[in-house]
Coordinates of C-alpha atoms in Angstrom, one line a residue:
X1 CA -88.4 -28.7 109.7
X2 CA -87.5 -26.4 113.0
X3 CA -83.7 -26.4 113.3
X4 CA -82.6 -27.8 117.2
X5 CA -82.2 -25.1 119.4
X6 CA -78.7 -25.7 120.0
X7 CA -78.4 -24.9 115.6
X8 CA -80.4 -21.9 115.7
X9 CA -78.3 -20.8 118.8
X10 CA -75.2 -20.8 117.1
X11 CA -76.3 -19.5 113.6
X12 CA -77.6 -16.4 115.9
X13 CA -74.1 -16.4 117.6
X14 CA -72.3 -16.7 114.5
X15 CA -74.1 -13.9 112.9
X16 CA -74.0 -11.5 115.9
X17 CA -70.1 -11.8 115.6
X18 CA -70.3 -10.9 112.0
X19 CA -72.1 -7.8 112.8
X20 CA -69.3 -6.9 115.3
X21 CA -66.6 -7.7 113.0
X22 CA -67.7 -5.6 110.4
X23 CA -68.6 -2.8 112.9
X24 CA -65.1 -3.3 114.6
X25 CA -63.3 -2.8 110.9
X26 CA -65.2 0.4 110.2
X27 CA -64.5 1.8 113.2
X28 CA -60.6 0.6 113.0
X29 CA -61.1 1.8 109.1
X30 CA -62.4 5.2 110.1
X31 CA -59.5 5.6 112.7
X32 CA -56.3 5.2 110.5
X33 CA -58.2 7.6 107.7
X34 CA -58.3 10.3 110.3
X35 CA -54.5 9.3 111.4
X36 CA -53.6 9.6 107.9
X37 CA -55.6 13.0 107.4
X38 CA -53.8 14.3 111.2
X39 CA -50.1 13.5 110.2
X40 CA -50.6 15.0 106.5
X41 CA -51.7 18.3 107.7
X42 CA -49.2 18.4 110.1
X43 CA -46.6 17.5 107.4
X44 CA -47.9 20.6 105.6
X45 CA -48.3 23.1 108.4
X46 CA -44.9 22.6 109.9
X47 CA -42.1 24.2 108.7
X48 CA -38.9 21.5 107.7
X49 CA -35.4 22.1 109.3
X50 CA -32.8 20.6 108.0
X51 CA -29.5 21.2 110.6
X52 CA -25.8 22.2 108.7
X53 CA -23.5 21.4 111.4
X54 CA -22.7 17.8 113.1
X55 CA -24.6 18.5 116.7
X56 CA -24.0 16.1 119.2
X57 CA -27.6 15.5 120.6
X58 CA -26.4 15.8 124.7
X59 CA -25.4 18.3 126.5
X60 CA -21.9 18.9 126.8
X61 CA -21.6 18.4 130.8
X62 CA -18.0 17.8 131.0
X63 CA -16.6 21.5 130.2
X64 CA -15.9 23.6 132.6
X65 CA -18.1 27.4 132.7
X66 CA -15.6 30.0 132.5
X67 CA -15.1 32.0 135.6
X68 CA -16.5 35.5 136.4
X69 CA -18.2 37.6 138.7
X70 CA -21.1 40.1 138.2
X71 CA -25.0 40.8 137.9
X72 CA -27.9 40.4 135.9
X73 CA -28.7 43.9 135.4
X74 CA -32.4 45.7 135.6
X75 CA -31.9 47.5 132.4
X76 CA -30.7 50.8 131.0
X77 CA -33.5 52.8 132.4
X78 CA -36.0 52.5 135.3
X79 CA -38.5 55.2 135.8
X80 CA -39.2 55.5 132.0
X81 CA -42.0 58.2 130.5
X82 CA -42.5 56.3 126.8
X83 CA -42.9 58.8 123.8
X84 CA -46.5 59.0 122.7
X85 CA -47.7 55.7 121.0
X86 CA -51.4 56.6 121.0
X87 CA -52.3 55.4 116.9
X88 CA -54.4 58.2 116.1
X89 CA -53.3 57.7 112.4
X90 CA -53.7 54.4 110.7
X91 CA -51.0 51.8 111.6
X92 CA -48.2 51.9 109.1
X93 CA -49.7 48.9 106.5
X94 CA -48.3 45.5 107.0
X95 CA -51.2 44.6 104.8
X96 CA -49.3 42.9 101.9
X97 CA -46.5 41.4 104.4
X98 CA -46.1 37.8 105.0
X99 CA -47.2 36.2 101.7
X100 CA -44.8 34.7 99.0
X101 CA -45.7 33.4 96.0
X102 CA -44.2 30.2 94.3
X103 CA -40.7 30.1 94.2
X104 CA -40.2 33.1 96.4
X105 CA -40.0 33.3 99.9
X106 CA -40.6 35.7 102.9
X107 CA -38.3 36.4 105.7
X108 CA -38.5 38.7 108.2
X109 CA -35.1 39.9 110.3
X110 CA -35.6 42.0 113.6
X111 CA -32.8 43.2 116.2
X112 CA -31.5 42.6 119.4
X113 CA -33.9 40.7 121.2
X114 CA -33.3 40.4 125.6
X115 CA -35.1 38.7 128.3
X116 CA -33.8 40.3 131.2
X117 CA -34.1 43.1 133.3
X118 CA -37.3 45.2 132.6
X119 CA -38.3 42.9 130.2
X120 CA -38.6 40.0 132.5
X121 CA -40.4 42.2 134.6
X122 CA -42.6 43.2 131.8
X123 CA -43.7 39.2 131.0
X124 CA -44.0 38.4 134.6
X125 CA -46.5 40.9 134.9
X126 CA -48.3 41.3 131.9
X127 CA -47.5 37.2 130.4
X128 CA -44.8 35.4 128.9
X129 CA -45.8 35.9 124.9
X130 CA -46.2 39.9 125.8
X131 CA -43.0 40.8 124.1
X132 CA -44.3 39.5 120.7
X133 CA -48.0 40.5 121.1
X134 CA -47.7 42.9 117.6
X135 CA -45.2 40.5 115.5
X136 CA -46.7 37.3 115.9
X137 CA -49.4 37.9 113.4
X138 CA -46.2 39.2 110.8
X139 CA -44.4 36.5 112.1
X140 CA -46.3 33.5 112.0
X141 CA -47.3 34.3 108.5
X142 CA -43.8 34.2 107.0
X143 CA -41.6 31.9 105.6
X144 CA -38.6 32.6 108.1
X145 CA -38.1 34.6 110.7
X146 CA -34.6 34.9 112.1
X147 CA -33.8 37.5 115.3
X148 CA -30.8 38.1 117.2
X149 CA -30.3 36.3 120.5
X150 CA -28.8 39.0 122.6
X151 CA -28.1 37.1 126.3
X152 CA -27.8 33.4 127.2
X153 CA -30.3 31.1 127.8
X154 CA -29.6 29.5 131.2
X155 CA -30.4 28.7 134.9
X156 CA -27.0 27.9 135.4
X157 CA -23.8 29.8 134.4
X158 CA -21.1 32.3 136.0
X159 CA -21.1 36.2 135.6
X160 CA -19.0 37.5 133.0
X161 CA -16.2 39.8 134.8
X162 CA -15.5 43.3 133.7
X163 CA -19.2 43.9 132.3
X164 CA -21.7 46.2 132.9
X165 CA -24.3 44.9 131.6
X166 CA -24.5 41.1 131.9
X167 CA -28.0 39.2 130.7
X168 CA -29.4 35.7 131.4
X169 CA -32.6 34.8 130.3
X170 CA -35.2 31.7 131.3
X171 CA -35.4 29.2 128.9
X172 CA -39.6 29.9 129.0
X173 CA -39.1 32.6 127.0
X174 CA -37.7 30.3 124.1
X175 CA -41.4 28.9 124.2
X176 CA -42.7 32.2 123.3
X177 CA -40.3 32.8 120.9
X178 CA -41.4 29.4 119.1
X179 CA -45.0 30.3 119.3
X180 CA -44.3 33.7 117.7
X181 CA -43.2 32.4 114.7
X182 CA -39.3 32.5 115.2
X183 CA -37.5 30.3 113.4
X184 CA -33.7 30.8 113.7
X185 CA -31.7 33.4 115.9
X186 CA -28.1 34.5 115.7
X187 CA -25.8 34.0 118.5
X188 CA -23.2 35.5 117.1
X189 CA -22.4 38.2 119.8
X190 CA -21.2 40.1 122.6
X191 CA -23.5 38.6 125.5
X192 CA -23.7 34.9 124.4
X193 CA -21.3 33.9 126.9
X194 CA -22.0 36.3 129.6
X195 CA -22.6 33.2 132.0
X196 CA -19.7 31.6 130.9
X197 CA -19.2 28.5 128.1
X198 CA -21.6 26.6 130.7
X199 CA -23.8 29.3 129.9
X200 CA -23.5 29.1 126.2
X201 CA -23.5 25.4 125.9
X202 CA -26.8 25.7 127.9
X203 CA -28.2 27.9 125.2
X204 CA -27.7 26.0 122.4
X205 CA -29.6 23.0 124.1
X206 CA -32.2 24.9 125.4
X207 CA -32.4 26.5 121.5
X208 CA -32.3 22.4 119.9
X209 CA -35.3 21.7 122.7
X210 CA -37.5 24.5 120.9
X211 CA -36.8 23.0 117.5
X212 CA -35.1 27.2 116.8
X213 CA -31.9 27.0 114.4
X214 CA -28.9 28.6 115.4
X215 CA -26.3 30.7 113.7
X216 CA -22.7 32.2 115.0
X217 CA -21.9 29.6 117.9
X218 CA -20.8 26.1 118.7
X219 CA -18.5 23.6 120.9
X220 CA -15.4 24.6 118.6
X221 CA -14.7 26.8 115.8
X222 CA -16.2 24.0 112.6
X223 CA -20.0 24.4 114.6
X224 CA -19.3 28.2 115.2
X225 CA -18.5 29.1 111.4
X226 CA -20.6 26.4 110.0
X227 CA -23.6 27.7 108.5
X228 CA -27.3 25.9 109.3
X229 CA -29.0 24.8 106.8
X230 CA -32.8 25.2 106.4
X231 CA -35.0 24.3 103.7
X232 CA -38.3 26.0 102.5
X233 CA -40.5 25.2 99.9
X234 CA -37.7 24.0 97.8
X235 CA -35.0 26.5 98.7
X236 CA -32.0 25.1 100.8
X237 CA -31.0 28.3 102.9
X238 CA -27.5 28.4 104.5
X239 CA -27.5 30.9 107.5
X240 CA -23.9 32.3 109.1
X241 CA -23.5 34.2 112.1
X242 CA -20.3 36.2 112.7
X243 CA -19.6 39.2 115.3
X244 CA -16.9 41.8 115.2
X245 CA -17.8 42.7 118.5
X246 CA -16.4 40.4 121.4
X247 CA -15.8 42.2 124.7
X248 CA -12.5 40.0 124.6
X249 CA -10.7 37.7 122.0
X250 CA -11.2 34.4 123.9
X251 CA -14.7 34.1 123.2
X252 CA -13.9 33.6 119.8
X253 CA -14.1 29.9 119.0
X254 CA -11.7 27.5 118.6
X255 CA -10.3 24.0 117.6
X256 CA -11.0 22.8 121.0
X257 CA -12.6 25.9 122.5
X258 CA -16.3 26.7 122.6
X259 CA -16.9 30.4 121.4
X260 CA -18.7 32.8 118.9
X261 CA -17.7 33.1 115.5
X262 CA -15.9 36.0 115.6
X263 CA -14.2 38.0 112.4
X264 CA -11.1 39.6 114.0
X265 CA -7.6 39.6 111.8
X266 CA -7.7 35.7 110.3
X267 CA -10.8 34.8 111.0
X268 CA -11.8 36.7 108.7
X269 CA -10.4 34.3 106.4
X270 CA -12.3 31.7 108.0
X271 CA -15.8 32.9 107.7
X272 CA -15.1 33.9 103.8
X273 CA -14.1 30.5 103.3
X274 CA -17.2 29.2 105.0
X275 CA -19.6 31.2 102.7
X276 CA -17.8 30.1 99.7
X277 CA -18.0 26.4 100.6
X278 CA -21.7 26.9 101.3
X279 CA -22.5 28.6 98.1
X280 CA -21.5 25.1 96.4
X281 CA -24.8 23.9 98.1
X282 CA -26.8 26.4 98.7
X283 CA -29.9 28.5 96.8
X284 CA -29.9 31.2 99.0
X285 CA -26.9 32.2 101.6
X286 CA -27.7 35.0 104.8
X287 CA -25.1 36.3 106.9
X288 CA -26.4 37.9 110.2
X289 CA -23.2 40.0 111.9
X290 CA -23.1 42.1 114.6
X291 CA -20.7 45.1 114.4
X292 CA -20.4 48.6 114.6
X293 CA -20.3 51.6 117.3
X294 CA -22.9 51.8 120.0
X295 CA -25.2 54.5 119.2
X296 CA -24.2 55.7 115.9
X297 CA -26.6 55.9 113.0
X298 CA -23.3 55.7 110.3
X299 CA -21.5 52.3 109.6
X300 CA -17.7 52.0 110.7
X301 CA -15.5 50.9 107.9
X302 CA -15.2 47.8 109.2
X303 CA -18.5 47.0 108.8
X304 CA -18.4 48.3 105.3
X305 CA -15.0 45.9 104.5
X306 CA -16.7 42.8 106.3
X307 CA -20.1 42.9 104.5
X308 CA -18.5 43.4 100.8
X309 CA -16.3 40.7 101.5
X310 CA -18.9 38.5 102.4
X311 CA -20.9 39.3 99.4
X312 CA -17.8 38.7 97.4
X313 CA -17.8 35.3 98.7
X314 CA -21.0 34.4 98.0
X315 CA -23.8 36.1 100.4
X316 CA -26.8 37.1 98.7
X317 CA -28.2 39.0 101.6
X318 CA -26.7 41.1 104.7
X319 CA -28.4 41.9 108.0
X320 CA -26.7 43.7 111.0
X321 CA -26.7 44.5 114.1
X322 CA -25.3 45.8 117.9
X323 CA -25.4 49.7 117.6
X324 CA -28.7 50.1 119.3
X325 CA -30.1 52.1 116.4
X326 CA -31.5 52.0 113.0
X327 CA -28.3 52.4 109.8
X328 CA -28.8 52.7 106.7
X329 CA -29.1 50.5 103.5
X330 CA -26.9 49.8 101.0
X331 CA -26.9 47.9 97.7
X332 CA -23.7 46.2 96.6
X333 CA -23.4 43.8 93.2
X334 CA -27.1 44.0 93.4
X335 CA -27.0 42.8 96.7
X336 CA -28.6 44.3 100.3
X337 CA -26.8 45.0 103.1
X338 CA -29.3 46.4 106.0
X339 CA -26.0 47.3 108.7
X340 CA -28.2 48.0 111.8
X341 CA -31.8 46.7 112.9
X342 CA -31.8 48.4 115.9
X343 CA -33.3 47.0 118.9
X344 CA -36.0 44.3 119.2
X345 CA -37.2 43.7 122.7
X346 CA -35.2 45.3 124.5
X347 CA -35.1 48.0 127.5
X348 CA -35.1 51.8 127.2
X349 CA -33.3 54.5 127.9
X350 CA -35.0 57.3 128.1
X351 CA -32.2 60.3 127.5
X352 CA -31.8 58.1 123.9
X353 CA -34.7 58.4 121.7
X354 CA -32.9 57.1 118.4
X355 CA -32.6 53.4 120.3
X356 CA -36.9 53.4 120.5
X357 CA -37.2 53.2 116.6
X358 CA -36.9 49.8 115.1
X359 CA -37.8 48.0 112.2
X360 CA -39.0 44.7 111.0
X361 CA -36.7 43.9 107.5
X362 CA -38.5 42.4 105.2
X363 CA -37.0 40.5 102.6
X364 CA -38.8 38.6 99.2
X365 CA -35.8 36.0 98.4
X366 CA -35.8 33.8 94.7
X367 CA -33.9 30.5 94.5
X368 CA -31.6 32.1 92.4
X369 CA -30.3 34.8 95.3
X370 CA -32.4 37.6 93.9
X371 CA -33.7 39.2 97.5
X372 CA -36.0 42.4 97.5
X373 CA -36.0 44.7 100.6
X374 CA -38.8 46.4 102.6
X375 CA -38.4 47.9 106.0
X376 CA -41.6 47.9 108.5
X377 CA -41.4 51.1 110.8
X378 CA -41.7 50.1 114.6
X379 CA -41.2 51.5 118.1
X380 CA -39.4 50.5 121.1
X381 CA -41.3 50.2 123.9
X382 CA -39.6 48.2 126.7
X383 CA -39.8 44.9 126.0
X384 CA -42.1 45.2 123.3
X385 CA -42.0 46.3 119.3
X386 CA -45.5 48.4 118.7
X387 CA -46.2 49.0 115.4
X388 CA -45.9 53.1 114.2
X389 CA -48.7 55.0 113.0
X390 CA -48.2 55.8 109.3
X391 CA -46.9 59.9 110.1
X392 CA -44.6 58.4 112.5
X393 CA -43.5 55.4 109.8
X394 CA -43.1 57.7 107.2
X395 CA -40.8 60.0 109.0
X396 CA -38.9 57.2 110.1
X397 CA -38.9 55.8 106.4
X398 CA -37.4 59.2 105.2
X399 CA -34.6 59.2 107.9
X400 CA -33.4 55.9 107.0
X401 CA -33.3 57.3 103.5
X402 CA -31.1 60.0 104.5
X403 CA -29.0 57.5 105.7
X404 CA -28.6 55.7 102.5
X405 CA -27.2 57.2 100.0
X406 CA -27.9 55.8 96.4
X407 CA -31.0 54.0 97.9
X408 CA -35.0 55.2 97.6
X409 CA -37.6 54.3 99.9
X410 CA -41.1 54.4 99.0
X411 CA -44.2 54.9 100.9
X412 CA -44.5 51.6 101.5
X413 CA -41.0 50.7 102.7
X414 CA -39.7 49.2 99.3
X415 CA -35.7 49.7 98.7
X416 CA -34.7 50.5 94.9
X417 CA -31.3 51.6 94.3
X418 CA -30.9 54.7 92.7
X419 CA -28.0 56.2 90.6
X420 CA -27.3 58.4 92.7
X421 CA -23.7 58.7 94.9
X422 CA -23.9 55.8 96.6
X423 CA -21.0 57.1 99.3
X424 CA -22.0 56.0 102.9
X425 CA -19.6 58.7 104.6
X426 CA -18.0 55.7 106.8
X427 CA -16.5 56.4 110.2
X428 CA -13.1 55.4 111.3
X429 CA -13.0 52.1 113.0
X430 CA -10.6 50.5 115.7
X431 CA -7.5 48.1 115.3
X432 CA -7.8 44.8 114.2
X433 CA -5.7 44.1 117.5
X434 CA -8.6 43.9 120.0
X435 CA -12.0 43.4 120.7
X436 CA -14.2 46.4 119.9
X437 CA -15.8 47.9 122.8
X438 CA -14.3 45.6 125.0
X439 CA -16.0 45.8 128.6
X440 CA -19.6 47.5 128.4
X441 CA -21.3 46.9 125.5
X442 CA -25.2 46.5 126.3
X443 CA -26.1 45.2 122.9

C-alpha cells in the first residue's frame, strides 16, 4: 500500500534533516580538531614568561616626568666612510649556534642597542627590522636572547639637562625587536631616564605591550632590584639588572621613587641581597650591569669588585656593558664574567675603530648553573651588527684573548680557562661618592 503523500512527505523531510545534522556535526567535529591542533602548536612554538616582580598592569599616569631640557641627538658621527665589510672570506661560522640539547639551553647577549639618531634614519630609509637583518636568524633560533636597552622608549617625556647625548626611541621599534627574537633587555643604565620618570615609566609599558621582559628598572627600588623571572624548558631563570653608571645619584631607585637599579656605596648591599634571595628559587641566575670607562678595552676595579661579589652571592653568569668596546673574559669559581659587549646597534664614530667590533656572547647554560661561553665576532655598522668574515673574526678572537688573561679562545670562539696568570691588570676607578661619568656618557 502507497503511503499518503502527506507520510511520504514527511519521512523525506525527516530524513533530509538527518543528512544535515550529521553533515552539520562533522563539520562542527572537524572545526574544534583543527582549534585543538592551532592552540597546541602555538603552546609549543611560543616561548613562556613567567614575570618576578608585582607589575601593576596600567600605566602609572599620576607621577610627574622629571624636568630637563635638551635634544635628541643625530649620533656620534655624520659623514661616515665604513671600514671594508666586503666578505671575500667565508663568514665567521654561526653554523652550530642556536641549538640546545635537553636540559641545556642557549642564550645569546649583545650590547648597547639605540634607536635614535642615525639609526632611526637608517630604518626609515632602508625598514624598520633593518637593524636586526643578520641576527634574527641567530636569534630566533635560541632559547633567550637578552640585549641592553640603551634610550627610552617614548613619545612623550622631558630632555634630560646637562647631557650630551640624550636618546628617545619609537615604540615601533620594540615590534622589531620582538620579531627578532629578543626576549628580555636590561634597563639598567645611563639613558633610561633621559626623558624623564615619564619617560621611563613609558618604557616599561611600551616593553609589557611587546610581551619583552625587563631587568634593572621599576616604579620604586623592590621592582628595580627585583629580578624577572623567566622559564625555559624547565629551567626557572632569574635575570638582574644593575648599573654603576648614573649620570647623577637620583636616578637610582627608591622606596617611593622610580629609578634604575643602581650599585653605588649601599646599594650595593641591596643588589647582593637580591641575588641571594633569588638563588633560593632559581636554576639559573644572570646579572646584566653596565659599568666601566668609555672607551677602554681594560675593566676598572670596580667592575672587577661588583662582578665577584655578585658571583659570591649566587650569579652563575656575568654580562657587561657601557664602554663602547669589546673587554675581556674572565673566569671566576668556575664562573664567566664577559665585562664589555661592546656596541649593538648603535652609531659610529669614525676617528674610533675599536667601538665597530662587537660580538654576539653565546652562552650553553645547565640547570645546575654550569654555563659555557662562546663569542661570535661582528662589526659595527651604523645601526646594524654584520657578521665578520672568518680573517677578520679570527683576529678579533685573538685580541679578545689578549685581553684575557688565564682564558683560551679557540677557532671557533669557545672560552676554556687556562692555568695560566689569570691577572686582568685593572685600572683605577672613581669614588664611591658620585656618579661615574656624570654628564656625557653616550652609552
Amino acid at each position: 500500500m502507497l503511503q499518503p503523500r502527506s507520510q511520504k512527505y514527511s519521512a523525506e523531510k525527516r530524513q533530509k534533516m538527518q543528512r544535515q545534522s550529521r553533515f552539520w556535526m562533522l563539520v562542527n567535529l572537524t572545526l574544534i580538531v583543527l582549534i585543538g591542533l592551532v592552540l597546541t602548536f602555538s603552546y609549543f612554538n611560543n616561548k613562556s614568561l613567567l614575570g618576578g616582580r608585582t607589575v601593576s598592569d596600567s600605566p602609572a599616569q599620576n607621577i610627574s616626568p622629571q624636568q630637563g631640557t635638551g635634544t635628541n641627538p643625530s649620533g656620534n658621527s655624520s659623514s661616515i666612510t665604513p671600514a671594508d665589510t666586503s666578505q671575500t672570506d667565508e663568514d665567521f661560522s654561526a653554523e652550530t649556534v642556536g641549538k640546545s640539547s635537553v636540559g641545556s639551553l642557549v642564550i645569546n647577549f649583545a650590547g648597547d642597542t639605540i634607536f635614535s639618531g642615525k639609526v632611526a634614519e637608517k630604518m626609515n630609509r632602508d625598514g624598520i627590522d633593518s637593524p636586526f637583518k643578520y641576527v634574527k636568524d641567530l636569534f630566533q633560533k635560541d632559547d633567550l636572547t637578552i640585549l641592553n636597552l640603551e634610550t627610552p622608549v617614548t613619545t612623550r617625556g622631558i630632555g634630560a639637562k646637562n647631557k650630551q647625548f640624550v636618546f628617545k626611541a619609537h615604540p615601533d621599534a620594540l615590534k622589531a625587536m620582538k620579531n627578532a627574537g629578543v626576549d628580555a633587555v636590561n634597563v639598567a643604565n645611563n639613558h633610561t631616564l633621559d626623558q624623564g620618570v615619564q619617560g621611563l615609566l613609558d618604557t616599561l609599558e611600551h616593553l609589557k605591550t611587546n610581551k619583552i621582559s625587563f631587568a634593572g628598572a621599576g616604579k620604586n627600588s623592590n621592582e628595580a632590584y627585583a629580578p624577572v623571572y623567566i622559564e625555559r624548558k624547565g629551567i626557572k631563570i632569574a635575570l638582574f639588572g644593575f648599573s654603576r653608571v648614573l649620570p647623577e645619584l637620583s636616578w637610582n631607585a627608591r622606596a617611593d621613587r622610580p629609578g634604575i637599579a643602581g650599585v653605588y656605596n649601599d646599594d650595593v648591599k641591596l643588589a647582593v641581597k637580591s641575588i641571594q634571595d633569588a638563588r633560593k628559587k632559581a636554576d639559573l641566575i644572570i646579572v646584566v650591569a653596565h659599568w666601566g670607562k668609555e672607551r677602554v678595552t681594560v675593566p676598572d676595579s670596580n667592575q672587577n669588585s661588583l662582578a665577584h661579589s655578585f658571583i659570591d652571592a649566587g650569579a652563575d653568569l656575568v654580562v657587561g656593558g657601557h664602554p663602547h668596546v669589546l673587554q675581556g673574559v674572565e673566569q671566576y669559581k668556575g664562573k664567566w664574567i664577559a665585562y664589555s659587549t661592546g656596541n649593538f646597534v648603535f652609531t659610529k664614530a669614525t676617528n674610533r675603530p675599536k667601538t665597530w667590533d662587537t660580538a654576539v656572547f653565546q652562552a650553553h647554560c645547565t640547570t645546575g648553573g654550569k654555563c659555557d661561553l662562546r663569542m661570535i665576532p661582528y662589526f659595527t655598522e651604523i645601526g646594524q651588527p654584520v657578521p665578520k668574515n672568518a680573517k677578520d673574526g679570527a683576529t678579533l678572537i685573538k685580541e679578545i684573548e689578549s685581553l684575557s688573561p688565564g682564558v683560551k679562545i679557540d677557532s671557533n670562539g669557545n672560552f676554556k680557562a687556562s692555568n695560566q696568570d689569570t691577572s686582568l691588570g685593572l685600572i683605577p676607578s672613581d669614588s664611591d661618592n658620585k656618579a661615574d661619568n656624570s654628564t656625557n656618557n653616550s652609552g
